[in-house]
Amino acid sequence: MTINIITLGCSKNSVDSEVIAAHYVKRGHEVVFESDSPSDIVLLNTCSFILDAKEESIEEIIIQIERKRKGDVGKVFVMGCLAQRYKDDLRKSLPEVDGIFSFTELPDMLSDSRFDLLTYPHRKLTQNAHFAYLKLSEGCDRQCAFCAIPGIRGKQFSKPIERLVGEANYLVEQGVKEVMLIAQDSTAYGTDIYNRRELEKLMRELAGVKGLEWIRLHYAYPNDFPLPVLDVMREYDNICKYIDIPIQHVSENVLRAMNRPSSPDRMRRLIETIRKKVPGISIRTTILTGFPTETQQDHEELLGFLEEIRFDKLGAFTYSQEEGTPAYSLGDPISEDEKADRLEEIMDLQENISLEINEKRIGETMKVIVDDVIVDERINSRLYAGRTQFDSPEVDGMVLVYAPYELEIGEFYDVKIKDAEEYDLIGEI
């Protein structure tokens, strides 16, 4: 059969889809991703982290049901966080769906033998084969008041180090040169199976994988940050000088209500330590605005902190009231217009900071990996989209590269930066 897998939501979902794809390919089925062509089965791997994600998932289910009515799709199956969280509701409201599966039920979709998403050793990659995500663990032991993930995915379950190293070697054999380390809380890696944090040891082992040229750390929880990780970053050339550390907020009032005990001073000291131990590091963060207890004063405190710290990369989203989360009882008192205004102020500030940081790169020669080729319609010329070690795919900016000859996708080149935009750099070979 032909199985079309459509993935919504985060990179962790993408890894699950790749594992599922490899499982069915091994059993003789043809698997495609995000295809508009006819197929026997469409499998939707859904998200339900916030309201927008739920709405996007439901809209895509409805689109595929309509394709089924037209005869372009044989059956529509749904899995992922939305299915795990709202299985009964989906069955009642969307009876045209042929199967709704939790994470443990999925293999029953085609009556195959059971397999575990965390232990299955193979993947069929969805994106460019030169980079991939490496999922360190499933679930989360944190209880952030706004987050539904622990209720959906359960407690943290880490993959053993030897399994992750084996997976990294497998990815390199598939042509991968860069991996992004991901988990709900990467810095807690190992606490459930080793009774201690083992991210430092894991990163040292991964740094020794031959052919793995870039290793990038995402989703580092700021509290109780394991400082030895910074020593590893400084010591190994193939570990990117990059860290994604979502702080969410800085107001003690908001952090307390979020169940993320910290303070501006603690965060300030941590950022200072990271920059001191790893000179030149690029720090990405995520901000949640419009939390029920957030006042205008809290918002202004956050803006002041962002202006002071000047994160290299920043993403932000507005609060969504989610059933089953500790914050649900707080209601949703801040209007959507006010949330949108606060979000705009955050991103306007970051846009200016990002431009100033990028302008300082002009004149530098930087190592760039080429991700794609695009056409610049302004000058009717071909150019390339690439990234430095300071840019993660899909969430950060690009380096737009002009070259007098054809470049290879997935290869590294020295690029001299000639110009800068708010989020992107422009350079030439």
PDB file of N, CA and C in Angstrom, residues 301-338:
ATOM      1  N   GLU A 301       8.594  44.537  32.469  1.00  0.00           N
ATOM      2  CA  GLU A 301       9.804  43.958  33.070  1.00  0.00           C
ATOM      3  C   GLU A 301      10.455  42.979  32.092  1.00  0.00           C
ATOM      4  N   LEU A 302       9.638  42.200  31.429  1.00  0.00           N
ATOM      5  CA  LEU A 302      10.149  41.260  30.439  1.00  0.00           C
ATOM      6  C   LEU A 302      10.846  41.993  29.300  1.00  0.00           C
ATOM      7  N   LEU A 303      10.223  43.044  28.779  1.00  0.00           N
ATOM      8  CA  LEU A 303      10.837  43.810  27.691  1.00  0.00           C
ATOM      9  C   LEU A 303      12.187  44.388  28.114  1.00  0.00           C
ATOM     10  N   GLY A 304      12.243  44.900  29.338  1.00  0.00           N
ATOM     11  CA  GLY A 304      13.494  45.446  29.841  1.00  0.00           C
ATOM     12  C   GLY A 304      14.589  44.391  29.927  1.00  0.00           C
ATOM     13  N   PHE A 305      14.220  43.195  30.362  1.00  0.00           N
ATOM     14  CA  PHE A 305      15.182  42.105  30.467  1.00  0.00           C
ATOM     15  C   PHE A 305      15.690  41.700  29.087  1.00  0.00           C
ATOM     16  N   LEU A 306      14.782  41.588  28.119  1.00  0.00           N
ATOM     17  CA  LEU A 306      15.178  41.216  26.762  1.00  0.00           C
ATOM     18  C   LEU A 306      16.092  42.263  26.141  1.00  0.00           C
ATOM     19  N   GLU A 307      15.810  43.533  26.422  1.00  0.00           N
ATOM     20  CA  GLU A 307      16.667  44.617  25.926  1.00  0.00           C
ATOM     21  C   GLU A 307      18.063  44.529  26.543  1.00  0.00           C
ATOM     22  N   GLU A 308      18.115  44.168  27.819  1.00  0.00           N
ATOM     23  CA  GLU A 308      19.393  44.063  28.526  1.00  0.00           C
ATOM     24  C   GLU A 308      20.200  42.845  28.073  1.00  0.00           C
ATOM     25  N   ILE A 309      19.564  41.674  28.025  1.00  0.00           N
ATOM     26  CA  ILE A 309      20.280  40.427  27.754  1.00  0.00           C
ATOM     27  C   ILE A 309      20.601  40.267  26.277  1.00  0.00           C
ATOM     28  N   ARG A 310      19.704  40.683  25.407  1.00  0.00           N
ATOM     29  CA  ARG A 310      19.922  40.656  23.970  1.00  0.00           C
ATOM     30  C   ARG A 310      20.208  39.228  23.478  1.00  0.00           C
ATOM     31  N   PHE A 311      19.174  38.403  23.561  1.00  0.00           N
ATOM     32  CA  PHE A 311      19.291  37.048  23.031  1.00  0.00           C
ATOM     33  C   PHE A 311      19.562  37.096  21.534  1.00  0.00           C
ATOM     34  N   ASP A 312      20.379  36.164  21.064  1.00  0.00           N
ATOM     35  CA  ASP A 312      20.707  36.117  19.641  1.00  0.00           C
ATOM     36  C   ASP A 312      19.501  35.709  18.802  1.00  0.00           C
ATOM     37  N   LYS A 313      18.706  34.771  19.328  1.00  0.00           N
ATOM     38  CA  LYS A 313      17.512  34.275  18.635  1.00  0.00           C
ATOM     39  C   LYS A 313      16.368  34.237  19.641  1.00  0.00           C
ATOM     40  N   LEU A 314      15.154  34.485  19.169  1.00  0.00           N
ATOM     41  CA  LEU A 314      14.014  34.481  20.084  1.00  0.00           C
ATOM     42  C   LEU A 314      12.739  34.126  19.336  1.00  0.00           C
ATOM     43  N   GLY A 315      11.968  33.214  19.918  1.00  0.00           N
ATOM     44  CA  GLY A 315      10.634  32.906  19.429  1.00  0.00           C
ATOM     45  C   GLY A 315       9.643  33.230  20.532  1.00  0.00           C
ATOM     46  N   ALA A 316       8.412  33.547  20.180  1.00  0.00           N
ATOM     47  CA  ALA A 316       7.406  33.899  21.182  1.00  0.00           C
ATOM     48  C   ALA A 316       6.039  33.412  20.731  1.00  0.00           C
ATOM     49  N   PHE A 317       5.189  33.094  21.700  1.00  0.00           N
ATOM     50  CA  PHE A 317       3.821  32.702  21.394  1.00  0.00           C
ATOM     51  C   PHE A 317       2.909  33.188  22.503  1.00  0.00           C
ATOM     52  N   THR A 318       1.633  33.279  22.208  1.00  0.00           N
ATOM     53  CA  THR A 318       0.668  33.772  23.186  1.00  0.00           C
ATOM     54  C   THR A 318       0.055  32.610  23.956  1.00  0.00           C
ATOM     55  N   TYR A 319      -0.387  32.899  25.178  1.00  0.00           N
ATOM     56  CA  TYR A 319      -0.962  31.882  26.055  1.00  0.00           C
ATOM     57  C   TYR A 319      -2.257  31.330  25.480  1.00  0.00           C
ATOM     58  N   SER A 320      -2.413  30.009  25.609  1.00  0.00           N
ATOM     59  CA  SER A 320      -3.634  29.329  25.212  1.00  0.00           C
ATOM     60  C   SER A 320      -4.115  28.507  26.408  1.00  0.00           C
ATOM     61  N   GLN A 321      -5.345  28.733  26.825  1.00  0.00           N
ATOM     62  CA  GLN A 321      -5.898  27.998  27.961  1.00  0.00           C
ATOM     63  C   GLN A 321      -6.167  26.552  27.554  1.00  0.00           C
ATOM     64  N   GLU A 322      -5.545  25.612  28.249  1.00  0.00           N
ATOM     65  CA  GLU A 322      -5.612  24.210  27.870  1.00  0.00           C
ATOM     66  C   GLU A 322      -6.210  23.370  28.990  1.00  0.00           C
ATOM     67  N   GLU A 323      -7.212  22.553  28.643  1.00  0.00           N
ATOM     68  CA  GLU A 323      -7.826  21.660  29.624  1.00  0.00           C
ATOM     69  C   GLU A 323      -6.770  20.711  30.192  1.00  0.00           C
ATOM     70  N   GLY A 324      -6.929  20.414  31.474  1.00  0.00           N
ATOM     71  CA  GLY A 324      -6.045  19.437  32.096  1.00  0.00           C
ATOM     72  C   GLY A 324      -4.717  19.991  32.549  1.00  0.00           C
ATOM     73  N   THR A 325      -4.474  21.272  32.343  1.00  0.00           N
ATOM     74  CA  THR A 325      -3.230  21.877  32.819  1.00  0.00           C
ATOM     75  C   THR A 325      -3.483  22.591  34.144  1.00  0.00           C
ATOM     76  N   PRO A 326      -2.460  22.734  35.006  1.00  0.00           N
ATOM     77  CA  PRO A 326      -2.645  23.421  36.282  1.00  0.00           C
ATOM     78  C   PRO A 326      -3.148  24.855  36.145  1.00  0.00           C
ATOM     79  N   ALA A 327      -2.818  25.513  35.018  1.00  0.00           N
ATOM     80  CA  ALA A 327      -3.213  26.914  34.840  1.00  0.00           C
ATOM     81  C   ALA A 327      -4.648  27.071  34.354  1.00  0.00           C
ATOM     82  N   TYR A 328      -5.306  25.974  34.010  1.00  0.00           N
ATOM     83  CA  TYR A 328      -6.643  26.078  33.429  1.00  0.00           C
ATOM     84  C   TYR A 328      -7.602  26.813  34.354  1.00  0.00           C
ATOM     85  N   SER A 329      -7.484  26.575  35.656  1.00  0.00           N
ATOM     86  CA  SER A 329      -8.404  27.193  36.624  1.00  0.00           C
ATOM     87  C   SER A 329      -8.209  28.699  36.745  1.00  0.00           C
ATOM     88  N   LEU A 330      -7.098  29.205  36.226  1.00  0.00           N
ATOM     89  CA  LEU A 330      -6.857  30.651  36.282  1.00  0.00           C
ATOM     90  C   LEU A 330      -7.687  31.409  35.252  1.00  0.00           C
ATOM     91  N   GLY A 331      -8.323  30.681  34.359  1.00  0.00           N
ATOM     92  CA  GLY A 331      -9.089  31.330  33.305  1.00  0.00           C
ATOM     93  C   GLY A 331      -8.191  31.888  32.218  1.00  0.00           C
ATOM     94  N   ASP A 332      -8.739  32.787  31.436  1.00  0.00           N
ATOM     95  CA  ASP A 332      -8.000  33.396  30.326  1.00  0.00           C
ATOM     96  C   ASP A 332      -8.378  34.879  30.258  1.00  0.00           C
ATOM     97  N   PRO A 333      -8.007  35.647  31.298  1.00  0.00           N
ATOM     98  CA  PRO A 333      -8.539  37.009  31.454  1.00  0.00           C
ATOM     99  C   PRO A 333      -7.975  38.048  30.487  1.00  0.00           C
ATOM    100  N   ILE A 334      -6.820  37.772  29.873  1.00  0.00           N
ATOM    101  CA  ILE A 334      -6.208  38.766  28.991  1.00  0.00           C
ATOM    102  C   ILE A 334      -6.768  38.586  27.586  1.00  0.00           C
ATOM    103  N   SER A 335      -7.264  39.652  27.013  1.00  0.00           N
ATOM    104  CA  SER A 335      -7.921  39.565  25.701  1.00  0.00           C
ATOM    105  C   SER A 335      -6.922  39.156  24.626  1.00  0.00           C
ATOM    106  N   GLU A 336      -7.454  38.577  23.558  1.00  0.00           N
ATOM    107  CA  GLU A 336      -6.596  38.167  22.445  1.00  0.00           C
ATOM    108  C   GLU A 336      -5.917  39.374  21.804  1.00  0.00           C
ATOM    109  N   ASP A 337      -6.598  40.510  21.766  1.00  0.00           N
ATOM    110  CA  ASP A 337      -5.989  41.722  21.202  1.00  0.00           C
ATOM    111  C   ASP A 337      -4.805  42.164  22.044  1.00  0.00           C
ATOM    112  N   GLU A 338      -4.965  42.114  23.374  1.00  0.00           N
ATOM    113  CA  GLU A 338      -3.871  42.516  24.257  1.00  0.00           C
ATOM    114  C   GLU A 338      -2.700  41.548  24.128  1.00  0.00           C
TER     115      GLU A 338
END
